[in-house]
Amino acid sequence: MTTVLFYIFALLVACSAIGVAVSRNIVRTAVCLFFTLTGVAGLYFLLNAEFLAAVQLVVYAGGTLILIVFGVMLTNRLPSAGWDVKPWEKTVALGIGAVLASALVASILSLPPRAQPDESGAYPVLELGAALLGDYLLPFELVSVVLLVVMIGAAYLAKGRRRNREAQP
Amino acid sequence: MTDVFRLLLPEIILAGMALVLMLMGISKSATSRRTAPVLTLVALIAAFIAAYMQTDNLRYSGTMADPFNVVRLHEFGQYIKLLTAAVGVLLVLLAWPSNDDATGNPSLHFGTEAAEFFSLMLLSLSGVLLTASANDMILLFLALELVSLPTYVMVSISRPAAVAQEAGVKYFFLGAMSAAVMLFGFSYIYGMTGTTDLQQIQQRFVPDENGVAAAVDPWLMFGVIVLLVGLAFKIAAFPMHFYAGDVYQGAATPVTAFLAFTPKAAGFVAIIKVLFVAGGGVWVASQTLVSLLSVLAVLTMFVGNVLGLLQYNVKRVLAYSSIAHSGYMLVGLTALIAAAWMPGVNDVRQVQIDALQGVLFYLAAYGVMNAGAFGVLMLLPSRDASISGEAARGSSAETFEDLAGTGRRHPGLGLAMAICCFSLTGLPLTIGFFGKAYLILPALKAKLVGLVILLVINAAISAGYYLRIVATMFLRTEPAVEEGQAPAPRPAVRLPVPVLASIVLSVIGTLVFGIIFPATQALSTRTERAVTVEQTARPAQVSSAVLPGN
């Protein structure tokens, strides 16, 4: 069962990763990236790393990807517009990709034949929660103050820009 | 948990008032704008009192910590809290809104958002207080970011001019980069030690019985060095000083005064904490750190002073001079960790105490005289005719042209500026003289003769531009009006009372601590006590001295 699931997720990651690289449409690229990231989260689940999987979903699939889409929306006037890839860019990209791929293959080959799920039964989420509400309660609370500053500051700046624009028609 | 509240009462007062002010910001009435700075002052004074109330407890137990050891307060931290609250009062007075609809003052224009502006100011100051009591890398990082994040916003909104926007963006991006560098250092330290508790990290650095610095893993040392470089941004020291000129010039003058003190205080507190940890609790840091600090000190002094000489804009001059002042204080820190290394140093412990005391004293001196110099600058009008309309709000004297002859027209302001400049140079009868003396003497005792000579040379270079400011104000005539042109209308100088109060306070402070020796002595005793507690707070004694009742 696990093996079947592994291959399904692996196929999902691989195919959508190729899609990210090949697609000329930036929105399609983003959607493919979503499947890549979700597939990696699924692999983490299979390795019993629930917390890592959840973080992968929340931070990458949920946060970073939405940011990318927002960035595309706000900067690109025509979201369907593709871009031209120059030949030298293709060469450089292929070169970097080849180096990365060979490094990854080499490191995978040097590992023990199969990664085993952690069966120790330790439940890191529980410990993380206890740490956040115990030892690190104060930094945890301080984060909320820092985020409040960031939020108010961003709102303040955006408002200020509008005010200036109105002042100089 | 009451312990945490008791320990962090000053911080909680400041942050709590900041939240109240943000709620007040919803109301757009001029009354709420007039109340905001008053409440800010009340909060700062309350925080000062709250920090002062901890004196007895601290003297009794030496140090106070919360059950998780995330916060640990020494008299060192208490000193910084008192200093920050006191200088904070001066800085708030400088930014006091004084025009009819309370949307700014002669050199500051924050529009209708007075409450938010002062709230950001309070949050930044509370970050300095938290930095002083942090005993955990995560808390230290967050506290330092709490100092910086509000300042990015304060710079961009401080006046409607484009330069302020530009300065804000530059400051933000470079600040984000420095935060990344700092985190990179933290990650290596955490990776090599497996803990975020500064006291446990300190155990790795405890020197052996012969007083030789512990041989630590090179990666751990790499982490400490990267962390120090990241912190150099906060104090505007060499490799991370680029932003100072543009940002200090672009921000409105009261905000510039704020930038020149608040992040610098936080940065020095953090550096002292890092050196304490990397010195194993007895300031015996490795030779690498000693050479790193001395190189940084020399380059910072020379970069600041030489570039300061070349400037045309007085705000830029003060910006580069603030870099140089960081360099002077770095000399003190070098003496602090070099004392245990240099051959022939008598009574190493006393030299270390004196050196740290000198740095803390200089921080106080710099905060006082700096507020005065920027205060005078913001009250003098700008002569630049190209600034008009909306942008003219929030513009005050910036160039030497603007200053020409103003000393004779406003003798009071001229004298105040002269006193502050003399003090910044380090002439006798001012607090700046004692500040430099307290930095030089321990450095001499630590046999750092070369560094001291370079410091004195730099003080002489700095006299070049400080005296140029004074000379321009008193000796140069006002720019002549060309033939056939109507004389330009003399811009009226309005003198808001709070700003004047701030200037008067800082001038009095500069002189009282410079002339009346008992006052100087009292302040330096305070710094000395702060130092000895940090020095004696060895882990073994500390663990038993947790607050009663937990």
XYZ file of C-alpha atoms in Angstrom:
719
model
C 0.000 0.000 0.000
C 2.707 2.429 1.061
C 4.753 1.552 -1.969
C 1.852 2.192 -4.309
C 1.153 5.523 -2.624
C 4.835 6.411 -2.832
C 4.886 5.860 -6.579
C 1.682 7.827 -7.030
C 3.100 10.793 -5.115
C 6.484 10.479 -6.798
C 4.845 10.469 -10.214
C 2.770 13.498 -9.235
C 5.875 15.392 -8.088
C 7.933 14.445 -11.130
C 5.275 15.164 -13.737
C 4.187 18.473 -12.258
C 7.835 19.503 -11.815
C 8.377 18.908 -15.524
C 5.218 20.913 -16.098
C 6.671 23.820 -14.081
C 9.782 23.815 -16.233
C 8.084 23.376 -19.596
C 4.963 25.518 -19.336
C 5.109 28.924 -21.016
C 2.129 30.272 -19.116
C 2.959 31.661 -15.706
C -0.406 30.770 -14.172
C -0.072 27.181 -15.359
C 3.430 27.118 -13.914
C 2.013 28.185 -10.558
C -0.670 25.500 -10.656
C 1.930 22.840 -11.540
C 4.085 24.076 -8.680
C 1.124 23.586 -6.364
C 0.931 19.905 -7.319
C 4.689 19.494 -6.882
C 4.570 20.947 -3.373
C 1.498 18.932 -2.401
C 3.127 15.761 -3.675
C 6.211 16.406 -1.549
C 3.907 16.895 1.447
C 2.374 13.514 0.686
C 5.844 11.928 0.681
C 6.477 13.453 4.103
C 3.222 11.911 5.357
C 4.375 8.510 4.157
C 7.567 8.943 6.203
C 5.495 9.611 9.361
C 6.690 13.192 9.425
C 3.232 14.662 9.942
C 4.443 17.995 11.236
C 6.822 18.532 8.343
C 4.017 17.595 5.944
C 1.624 20.045 7.557
C 4.233 22.814 7.476
C 4.948 22.015 3.841
C 1.273 22.401 3.021
C 0.703 25.502 5.105
C 3.886 27.415 4.318
C 4.669 26.401 0.737
C 1.390 25.340 -0.835
C -0.707 27.697 1.260
C 1.496 30.718 1.774
C 4.327 30.998 -0.729
C 2.299 29.875 -3.709
C -0.534 32.285 -2.940
C 2.092 35.026 -2.709
C 3.431 34.058 -6.127
C -0.068 34.166 -7.621
C -0.716 37.531 -5.974
C 2.593 38.786 -7.308
C 1.642 37.693 -10.815
C -1.762 39.312 -10.461
C -0.361 42.609 -9.261
C 2.616 42.934 -11.596
C 1.676 41.220 -14.835
C -0.995 43.006 -16.793
C -1.720 39.971 -18.947
C -1.557 36.845 -16.819
C -1.792 34.660 -19.912
C 1.242 36.285 -21.539
C 4.146 33.932 -21.948
C 7.782 34.873 -22.206
C 10.568 34.191 -24.654
C 13.430 32.016 -23.566
C 16.705 32.879 -25.213
C 18.928 29.979 -26.298
C 21.754 30.878 -23.906
C 19.310 30.991 -21.010
C 18.165 27.513 -21.956
C 21.747 26.288 -22.001
C 22.546 27.784 -18.595
C 19.331 26.426 -17.082
C 19.969 22.954 -18.496
C 23.524 23.059 -17.183
C 22.464 24.008 -13.660
C 19.688 21.432 -13.777
C 22.118 18.723 -14.847
C 24.562 19.578 -12.051
C 21.753 19.573 -9.451
C 20.294 16.334 -10.751
C 23.634 14.541 -10.718
C 24.315 15.788 -7.169
C 20.922 14.547 -6.022
C 21.321 11.178 -7.726
C 24.783 10.775 -6.252
C 23.573 11.554 -2.737
C 20.556 9.245 -3.090
C 22.829 6.411 -4.243
C 25.092 6.913 -1.248
C 22.164 6.481 1.172
C 20.934 3.168 2.571
C 18.694 1.439 0.022
C 15.349 2.534 1.446
C 14.428 5.313 3.827
C 12.518 3.763 6.702
C 9.622 5.581 8.319
C 10.322 6.661 11.877
C 8.404 4.136 13.989
C 9.682 5.358 17.344
C 6.237 6.695 18.185
C 7.520 10.055 19.260
C 4.963 12.657 18.436
C 6.827 15.860 17.629
C 3.702 17.994 17.235
C 2.835 17.429 20.883
C 6.314 18.443 21.993
C 6.319 21.434 19.682
C 3.031 22.607 21.116
C 4.273 22.155 24.658
C 7.447 24.096 23.826
C 5.499 26.933 22.235
C 3.223 27.286 25.250
C 5.982 26.560 27.772
C 9.621 27.440 27.287
C 9.026 29.697 24.328
C 5.773 31.303 25.383
C 7.252 34.762 25.648
C 8.984 34.779 22.225
C 5.790 33.251 20.810
C 3.737 36.112 22.191
C 6.321 38.642 21.068
C 5.949 37.371 17.519
C 2.355 38.558 17.627
C 3.480 42.051 18.619
C 6.075 42.081 15.826
C 3.483 40.913 13.302
C 1.094 43.596 14.534
C 3.769 46.220 13.875
C 4.307 44.842 10.387
C 0.583 44.829 9.641
C -0.072 48.329 10.955
C 3.054 49.594 9.227
C 2.036 48.118 5.883
C -1.474 49.547 6.169
C -0.064 52.910 7.195
C 2.334 53.035 4.237
C -0.304 51.978 1.713
C -2.621 54.657 3.064
C 0.114 57.254 2.920
C 0.759 56.494 -0.720
C -2.901 56.993 -1.562
C -2.896 60.274 0.311
C 0.097 61.485 -1.670
C -1.441 60.488 -4.961
C -4.564 62.446 -4.158
C -2.460 65.441 -3.259
C -0.758 65.611 -6.668
C -3.344 64.958 -9.395
C 3.748 33.584 35.563
C 3.382 36.702 37.655
C 7.143 36.724 37.660
C 7.287 37.373 33.963
C 4.852 40.226 34.327
C 6.860 41.704 37.155
C 10.115 41.325 35.257
C 8.817 42.820 32.066
C 6.609 45.503 33.584
C 8.411 48.399 31.822
C 8.139 46.662 28.440
C 4.497 45.792 29.060
C 3.700 49.393 29.974
C 5.270 50.656 26.755
C 3.722 48.037 24.466
C 0.344 48.343 26.189
C 0.302 52.090 25.721
C 1.331 51.563 22.091
C -1.773 49.431 21.567
C -3.972 52.047 23.257
C -2.499 54.677 20.941
C -3.217 52.534 17.888
C -6.856 52.323 18.929
C -6.870 56.066 19.440
C -5.551 56.469 15.919
C -8.962 55.459 14.598
C -10.294 58.806 15.709
C -9.189 61.556 13.364
C -9.895 64.457 15.692
C -7.143 66.938 16.493
C -7.743 66.279 20.189
C -6.663 62.670 19.854
C -3.586 63.861 17.977
C -2.779 66.262 20.785
C -3.262 63.618 23.468
C -1.101 60.978 21.771
C 2.323 62.480 22.618
C 1.171 63.214 26.177
C 0.215 59.574 26.683
C 3.545 58.553 25.120
C 5.405 60.650 27.654
C 3.296 59.240 30.496
C 4.100 55.697 29.360
C 7.832 56.420 29.160
C 7.892 57.976 32.617
C 5.856 55.082 34.016
C 8.279 52.609 32.409
C 11.194 54.540 33.913
C 9.628 54.326 37.371
C 8.764 50.655 36.912
C 12.349 49.888 35.919
C 13.652 51.938 38.834
C 11.431 50.043 41.300
C 13.332 46.873 40.458
C 16.526 48.330 41.918
C 16.148 46.850 45.404
C 15.169 43.442 44.128
C 18.107 43.412 41.758
C 20.624 44.567 44.336
C 19.355 41.840 46.646
C 19.391 38.929 44.256
C 21.831 40.160 41.608
C 19.696 38.868 38.794
C 16.098 37.967 38.103
C 14.839 35.396 35.633
C 11.554 33.871 34.611
C 10.950 30.125 35.117
C 11.882 29.317 31.526
C 15.056 31.405 31.636
C 13.980 33.257 28.517
C 14.231 36.598 30.273
C 17.037 37.407 32.640
C 17.471 40.828 34.100
C 20.749 42.149 35.487
C 21.518 45.625 36.682
C 23.091 45.967 33.241
C 19.670 45.515 31.694
C 18.108 47.847 34.220
C 20.621 50.566 33.379
C 19.767 50.251 29.686
C 16.046 50.414 30.470
C 16.435 53.589 32.522
C 18.668 55.154 29.862
C 16.311 54.268 27.018
C 13.256 55.603 28.822
C 15.057 58.845 29.697
C 16.445 59.499 26.217
C 13.091 58.355 24.835
C 11.483 61.308 26.635
C 13.880 63.693 24.853
C 13.129 62.074 21.499
C 9.361 62.247 21.999
C 9.637 65.929 22.904
C 11.536 66.488 19.644
C 8.715 64.903 17.637
C 5.964 66.805 19.491
C 3.295 68.052 17.057
C 3.127 71.816 17.363
C 1.175 73.248 14.448
C -2.455 74.284 14.700
C -4.052 71.039 13.579
C -1.403 68.905 15.330
C -0.203 67.179 12.179
C 3.480 67.771 12.694
C 6.042 70.340 13.744
C 8.553 72.538 11.898
C 10.459 69.599 10.499
C 8.112 66.672 10.850
C 4.853 66.015 9.066
C 3.064 62.788 9.818
C -0.358 64.004 8.698
C -3.306 62.756 10.668
C -1.576 59.673 11.998
C 0.027 61.147 15.103
C -1.259 58.352 17.331
C 0.178 55.626 15.122
C 3.464 57.480 14.812
C 3.957 57.700 18.566
C 2.723 54.162 18.987
C 5.446 52.941 16.599
C 7.967 54.991 18.550
C 6.919 53.315 21.801
C 7.077 49.847 20.274
C 10.584 50.515 19.000
C 11.700 51.719 22.434
C 10.113 48.700 24.112
C 12.199 46.573 21.758
C 15.371 48.099 23.235
C 14.150 47.273 26.734
C 13.409 43.691 25.700
C 16.834 43.360 24.090
C 18.332 44.351 27.416
C 16.556 41.563 29.284
C 16.641 38.809 26.645
C 18.408 35.606 27.571
C 17.340 33.555 24.600
C 18.441 33.815 20.985
C 14.870 33.779 19.689
C 13.790 36.529 22.059
C 16.931 38.508 21.275
C 16.248 38.354 17.556
C 12.586 39.257 17.926
C 13.422 42.134 20.262
C 15.972 43.513 17.793
C 13.424 43.281 14.992
C 10.862 44.999 17.200
C 13.349 47.858 17.448
C 13.889 48.072 13.692
C 10.517 47.344 12.089
C 8.726 50.438 13.432
C 11.652 52.647 12.404
C 11.307 51.592 8.749
C 7.739 52.868 8.789
C 8.604 55.974 10.787
C 11.209 56.987 8.191
C 8.850 56.742 5.227
C 5.912 58.527 6.814
C 7.884 61.203 8.622
C 7.431 63.701 5.795
C 5.673 63.776 2.465
C 8.882 64.275 0.465
C 10.107 61.678 -2.010
C 13.490 61.476 -0.271
C 11.760 60.110 2.814
C 10.092 57.359 0.778
C 13.414 56.514 -0.814
C 15.133 56.457 2.555
C 12.424 54.217 3.977
C 12.731 51.700 1.164
C 16.540 51.650 1.352
C 16.468 51.281 5.110
C 13.921 48.486 4.908
C 15.792 46.411 2.343
C 19.185 46.812 3.964
C 17.622 46.159 7.352
C 16.020 42.974 6.062
C 19.406 41.920 4.688
C 21.099 42.540 8.024
C 18.368 40.576 9.805
C 19.042 37.696 7.428
C 22.778 37.887 8.170
C 22.021 37.900 11.901
C 19.718 34.894 11.599
C 22.396 33.094 9.592
C 24.752 33.587 12.534
C 22.095 32.472 15.023
C 21.440 29.341 12.969
C 25.102 28.310 13.107
C 25.272 28.959 16.853
C 22.114 26.919 17.377
C 23.350 24.203 15.070
C 26.630 23.848 16.975
C 25.192 24.054 20.480
C 21.665 22.688 20.133
C 20.173 25.295 22.418
C 18.837 28.822 22.187
C 19.540 29.625 25.825
C 22.366 32.162 25.922
C 23.561 30.941 29.300
C 23.926 27.386 28.113
C 25.735 28.579 25.004
C 28.036 30.539 27.266
C 29.144 27.253 28.911
C 30.832 26.312 25.636
C 33.042 29.366 25.877
C 34.131 29.155 29.511
C 37.937 29.536 29.578
C 40.167 27.028 31.362
C 41.797 27.621 34.774
C 44.724 29.499 33.222
C 42.360 32.011 31.699
C 42.966 30.863 28.148
C 39.908 31.214 25.949
C 38.116 27.965 25.280
C 38.928 26.309 21.989
C 35.558 26.277 20.298
C 34.464 24.695 17.083
C 35.359 26.954 14.121
C 31.750 26.817 12.903
C 30.542 28.109 16.263
C 33.046 30.966 16.041
C 31.895 31.559 12.454
C 28.342 31.910 13.754
C 29.406 34.460 16.371
C 31.341 36.502 13.792
C 28.457 36.515 11.311
C 26.123 37.536 14.117
C 28.393 40.437 15.064
C 28.532 41.586 11.440
C 24.737 41.499 11.288
C 24.564 43.541 14.473
C 26.961 46.070 12.942
C 23.992 47.262 10.876
C 22.120 48.343 13.991
C 25.025 50.448 15.224
C 25.880 51.632 11.686
C 29.425 50.281 11.935
C 31.739 49.414 9.041
C 30.694 46.767 6.578
C 27.022 47.745 7.253
C 27.232 51.548 7.384
C 26.198 52.410 3.814
C 22.630 53.258 4.606
C 23.374 55.862 7.276
C 23.932 58.887 5.037
C 20.883 58.494 2.805
C 18.504 57.313 5.498
C 19.448 59.944 8.067
C 19.168 62.647 5.432
C 15.876 61.425 4.046
C 14.059 61.052 7.332
C 12.597 64.077 9.075
C 15.044 65.452 11.648
C 13.300 64.167 14.819
C 13.158 60.704 13.279
C 16.844 61.001 12.385
C 17.575 61.746 16.030
C 15.543 58.682 16.940
C 17.463 56.531 14.430
C 20.781 57.769 15.724
C 20.046 56.581 19.233
C 17.462 53.795 19.463
C 18.739 51.106 17.074
C 22.273 51.976 18.153
C 21.483 51.385 21.827
C 19.804 48.074 20.990
C 22.733 47.053 18.801
C 25.324 47.797 21.462
C 23.317 45.991 24.136
C 23.094 42.960 21.866
C 26.808 43.091 20.997
C 27.729 43.320 24.676
C 25.504 40.318 25.368
C 27.075 38.341 22.525
C 30.590 39.212 23.703
C 29.630 38.226 27.254
C 28.498 34.848 25.976
C 31.489 34.414 23.658
C 33.764 35.414 26.521
C 32.482 32.580 28.662
C 30.984 35.025 31.157
C 34.375 36.511 32.069
C 35.104 38.437 28.870
C 37.903 36.124 27.774
C 37.013 35.947 24.110
C 39.162 34.346 21.471
C 41.908 36.295 19.726
C 39.874 36.195 16.512
C 37.147 38.319 18.040
C 39.667 40.777 19.464
C 41.253 41.375 16.074
C 37.859 41.500 14.372
C 36.555 44.140 16.763
C 39.674 46.273 16.608
C 39.661 46.240 12.792
C 35.963 47.119 12.757
C 36.564 49.912 15.259
C 39.377 51.503 13.243
C 37.579 51.259 9.907
C 34.317 52.544 11.391
C 36.009 55.573 12.928
C 37.884 56.489 9.756
C 34.991 55.862 7.363
C 32.641 57.929 9.518
C 34.958 60.855 10.076
C 36.522 61.114 6.632
C 33.173 60.894 4.865
C 31.761 63.330 7.430
C 34.359 65.896 6.415
C 33.271 65.733 2.781
C 29.563 66.369 3.299
C 27.598 69.438 2.321
C 24.414 68.473 4.137
C 24.533 68.915 7.911
C 22.214 65.968 8.515
C 24.605 63.801 6.527
C 27.503 65.180 8.558
C 25.722 64.118 11.737
C 24.908 60.757 10.135
C 28.541 60.008 9.354
C 29.596 61.328 12.737
C 27.181 58.851 14.306
C 29.078 56.111 12.466
C 32.289 57.481 13.959
C 30.796 57.470 17.462
C 29.988 53.784 17.025
C 33.654 53.340 16.164
C 34.746 55.022 19.412
C 32.475 52.733 21.409
C 33.851 49.718 19.537
C 37.308 50.749 20.790
C 35.903 50.449 24.314
C 34.516 47.010 23.546
C 37.861 45.947 22.078
C 39.564 46.985 25.315
C 36.945 44.977 27.185
C 37.785 41.675 25.532
C 41.442 42.397 24.843
C 42.307 43.051 28.504
C 42.654 39.363 29.280
C 44.939 38.846 26.299
C 47.366 41.712 26.249
C 50.594 41.003 28.123
C 51.403 43.176 31.098
C 47.883 44.243 32.012
C 47.512 44.757 35.742
C 44.237 43.877 37.399
C 42.454 42.548 34.321
C 39.061 42.543 36.018
C 39.215 46.222 36.890
C 40.224 47.118 33.350
C 37.301 45.106 32.002
C 34.887 46.835 34.373
C 36.257 50.245 33.395
C 36.026 49.456 29.688
C 32.407 48.324 29.753
C 31.578 51.202 32.049
C 33.089 53.561 29.494
C 30.937 52.153 26.704
C 27.743 52.413 28.767
C 28.630 55.946 29.835
C 29.328 56.939 26.241
C 25.967 55.557 25.153
C 24.249 57.828 27.691
C 26.411 60.812 26.722
C 25.763 60.257 23.030
C 22.010 59.980 23.575
C 21.907 63.311 25.414
C 24.116 65.433 23.163
C 22.718 63.911 19.987
C 19.139 64.923 20.867
C 20.317 68.496 21.429
C 22.173 68.788 18.111
C 19.265 67.419 16.061
C 16.826 69.533 18.057
C 18.579 72.783 17.114
C 18.842 71.661 13.510
C 15.113 70.986 13.237
C 14.150 74.415 14.560
C 16.126 76.324 11.930
C 14.305 76.904 8.658
C 15.349 75.593 5.283
C 16.372 78.107 2.638
C 15.873 75.763 -0.259
C 13.412 77.525 -2.576
C 12.825 74.388 -4.633
C 10.851 72.890 -1.772
C 7.365 74.295 -1.818
C 3.759 73.374 -1.311
C 3.030 70.101 0.407
C 6.679 69.056 0.462
C 7.658 72.219 2.315
C 5.832 70.889 5.337
C 8.322 68.991 7.331
C 11.460 70.530 5.942
C 13.940 72.360 8.097
C 17.600 73.313 7.925
C 19.745 70.719 6.225
C 22.669 72.279 4.411
C 25.468 74.534 5.579
C 23.817 77.303 3.510
C 20.739 77.011 5.688
C 22.825 77.398 8.810
C 24.866 80.405 7.659
C 24.492 83.289 10.057
C 21.693 81.716 12.061
C 23.810 81.670 15.199
C 23.854 85.457 15.316
C 20.143 85.735 14.590
C 19.167 83.157 17.230
C 21.943 83.299 19.797
C 20.218 80.815 22.097
C 19.936 78.123 19.465
C 23.438 78.927 18.263
C 24.880 78.492 21.741
C 22.985 75.249 22.252
C 24.326 73.896 18.948
C 27.835 75.028 19.863
C 27.686 73.244 23.211
C 26.379 70.046 21.616
C 29.055 70.180 18.892
C 31.809 70.793 21.439
C 30.513 67.850 23.408
C 30.344 65.613 20.328
C 33.939 66.587 19.563
C 34.933 65.802 23.129
C 36.094 69.194 24.395
C 36.453 69.596 28.172
C 33.588 70.884 30.350
C 31.120 68.719 28.445
C 29.839 65.192 28.905
C 31.488 64.218 25.629
C 34.910 64.854 27.154
C 34.273 62.416 29.997
C 32.730 59.979 27.557
C 35.923 59.880 25.487
C 38.119 59.885 28.587
C 36.306 56.851 29.987
C 36.829 55.077 26.677
C 40.500 56.001 26.326
C 41.734 55.289 29.863
C 40.755 51.590 29.992
C 42.010 51.121 26.441
C 45.378 52.520 27.565
C 45.401 50.231 30.589
C 44.651 47.328 28.267
C 47.797 48.338 26.317
C 45.894 49.196 23.168
C 48.104 52.213 22.475
C 47.712 52.006 18.708
C 43.929 52.043 18.901
C 43.967 54.968 21.311
C 46.217 57.001 19.011
C 43.850 56.323 16.112
C 40.895 57.321 18.281
C 42.524 60.627 19.186
C 43.405 61.293 15.548
C 39.775 60.648 14.681
C 38.522 62.955 17.394
C 40.743 65.636 15.824
C 39.306 64.935 12.360
C 35.787 65.156 13.776
C 36.611 68.549 15.259
C 37.016 69.665 11.634
C 33.363 69.238 10.751
C 31.838 69.936 14.152
C 33.620 73.255 14.377
C 32.630 73.941 10.772
C 28.976 73.706 11.861
C 29.568 76.163 14.702
C 31.658 78.484 12.513
C 28.998 78.498 9.795
C 26.352 79.478 12.315
C 28.315 82.342 13.825
C 30.952 83.539 11.378
C 29.434 83.186 7.925
C 27.093 85.870 6.728
C 23.721 85.023 5.362
C 23.748 84.459 1.597
C 23.672 87.789 -0.212
C 20.649 88.709 -2.282
C 21.451 89.280 -5.956
C 21.046 92.727 -7.481
C 17.621 93.539 -8.829
C 15.899 90.759 -6.930
C 13.546 91.277 -4.082
C 15.113 89.951 -0.906
C 13.781 86.521 -0.150
C 11.278 86.605 2.681
C 12.923 85.490 5.844
C 11.322 82.259 6.879
C 9.797 82.666 10.293
C 11.258 80.497 12.996
C 8.663 79.041 15.266
C 9.867 77.716 18.558
C 7.609 74.978 19.883
C 7.934 74.640 23.642
C 8.399 70.829 23.824
C 11.233 70.903 21.308
C 12.872 73.741 23.198
C 12.404 71.784 26.421
C 14.176 68.838 24.847
C 17.059 71.019 23.674
C 17.352 72.744 27.038
C 17.281 69.403 28.839
C 19.991 67.930 26.659
C 22.160 71.031 26.884
C 21.772 71.052 30.667
C 22.569 67.357 30.705
C 25.628 67.903 28.527
C 26.937 70.657 30.783
C 25.934 69.272 34.176
C 27.633 65.964 33.534
C 30.586 67.787 32.011
C 31.216 70.454 34.640
C 29.850 69.168 37.929
C 32.057 66.244 38.705
C 29.809 64.624 41.365
C 27.082 64.296 38.744
C 29.476 62.570 36.361
C 30.566 60.370 39.207
C 26.965 59.479 40.047
C 26.237 58.433 36.478
C 29.426 56.439 36.175
C 28.747 54.710 39.494
C 25.440 53.631 38.058
C 27.197 52.244 34.973
C 29.814 50.587 37.148
C 27.185 48.748 39.171
C 25.561 47.661 35.930
C 28.881 46.245 34.807
C 29.811 44.375 37.969
C 26.542 42.501 38.076
C 26.878 41.382 34.487
C 30.408 40.371 35.325
C 29.572 38.336 38.406
C 26.496 36.703 36.957
C 28.230 33.376 36.509
C 25.923 30.442 35.805
C 26.632 28.719 39.114
C 25.508 31.657 41.194
C 22.719 32.598 38.902
C 20.717 29.402 39.068
C 20.063 29.869 42.776
C 19.093 33.486 42.426
C 15.835 33.120 40.570
C 13.038 35.336 41.779
C 11.497 34.161 45.021
C 8.178 32.488 44.601
C 8.493 30.221 41.607
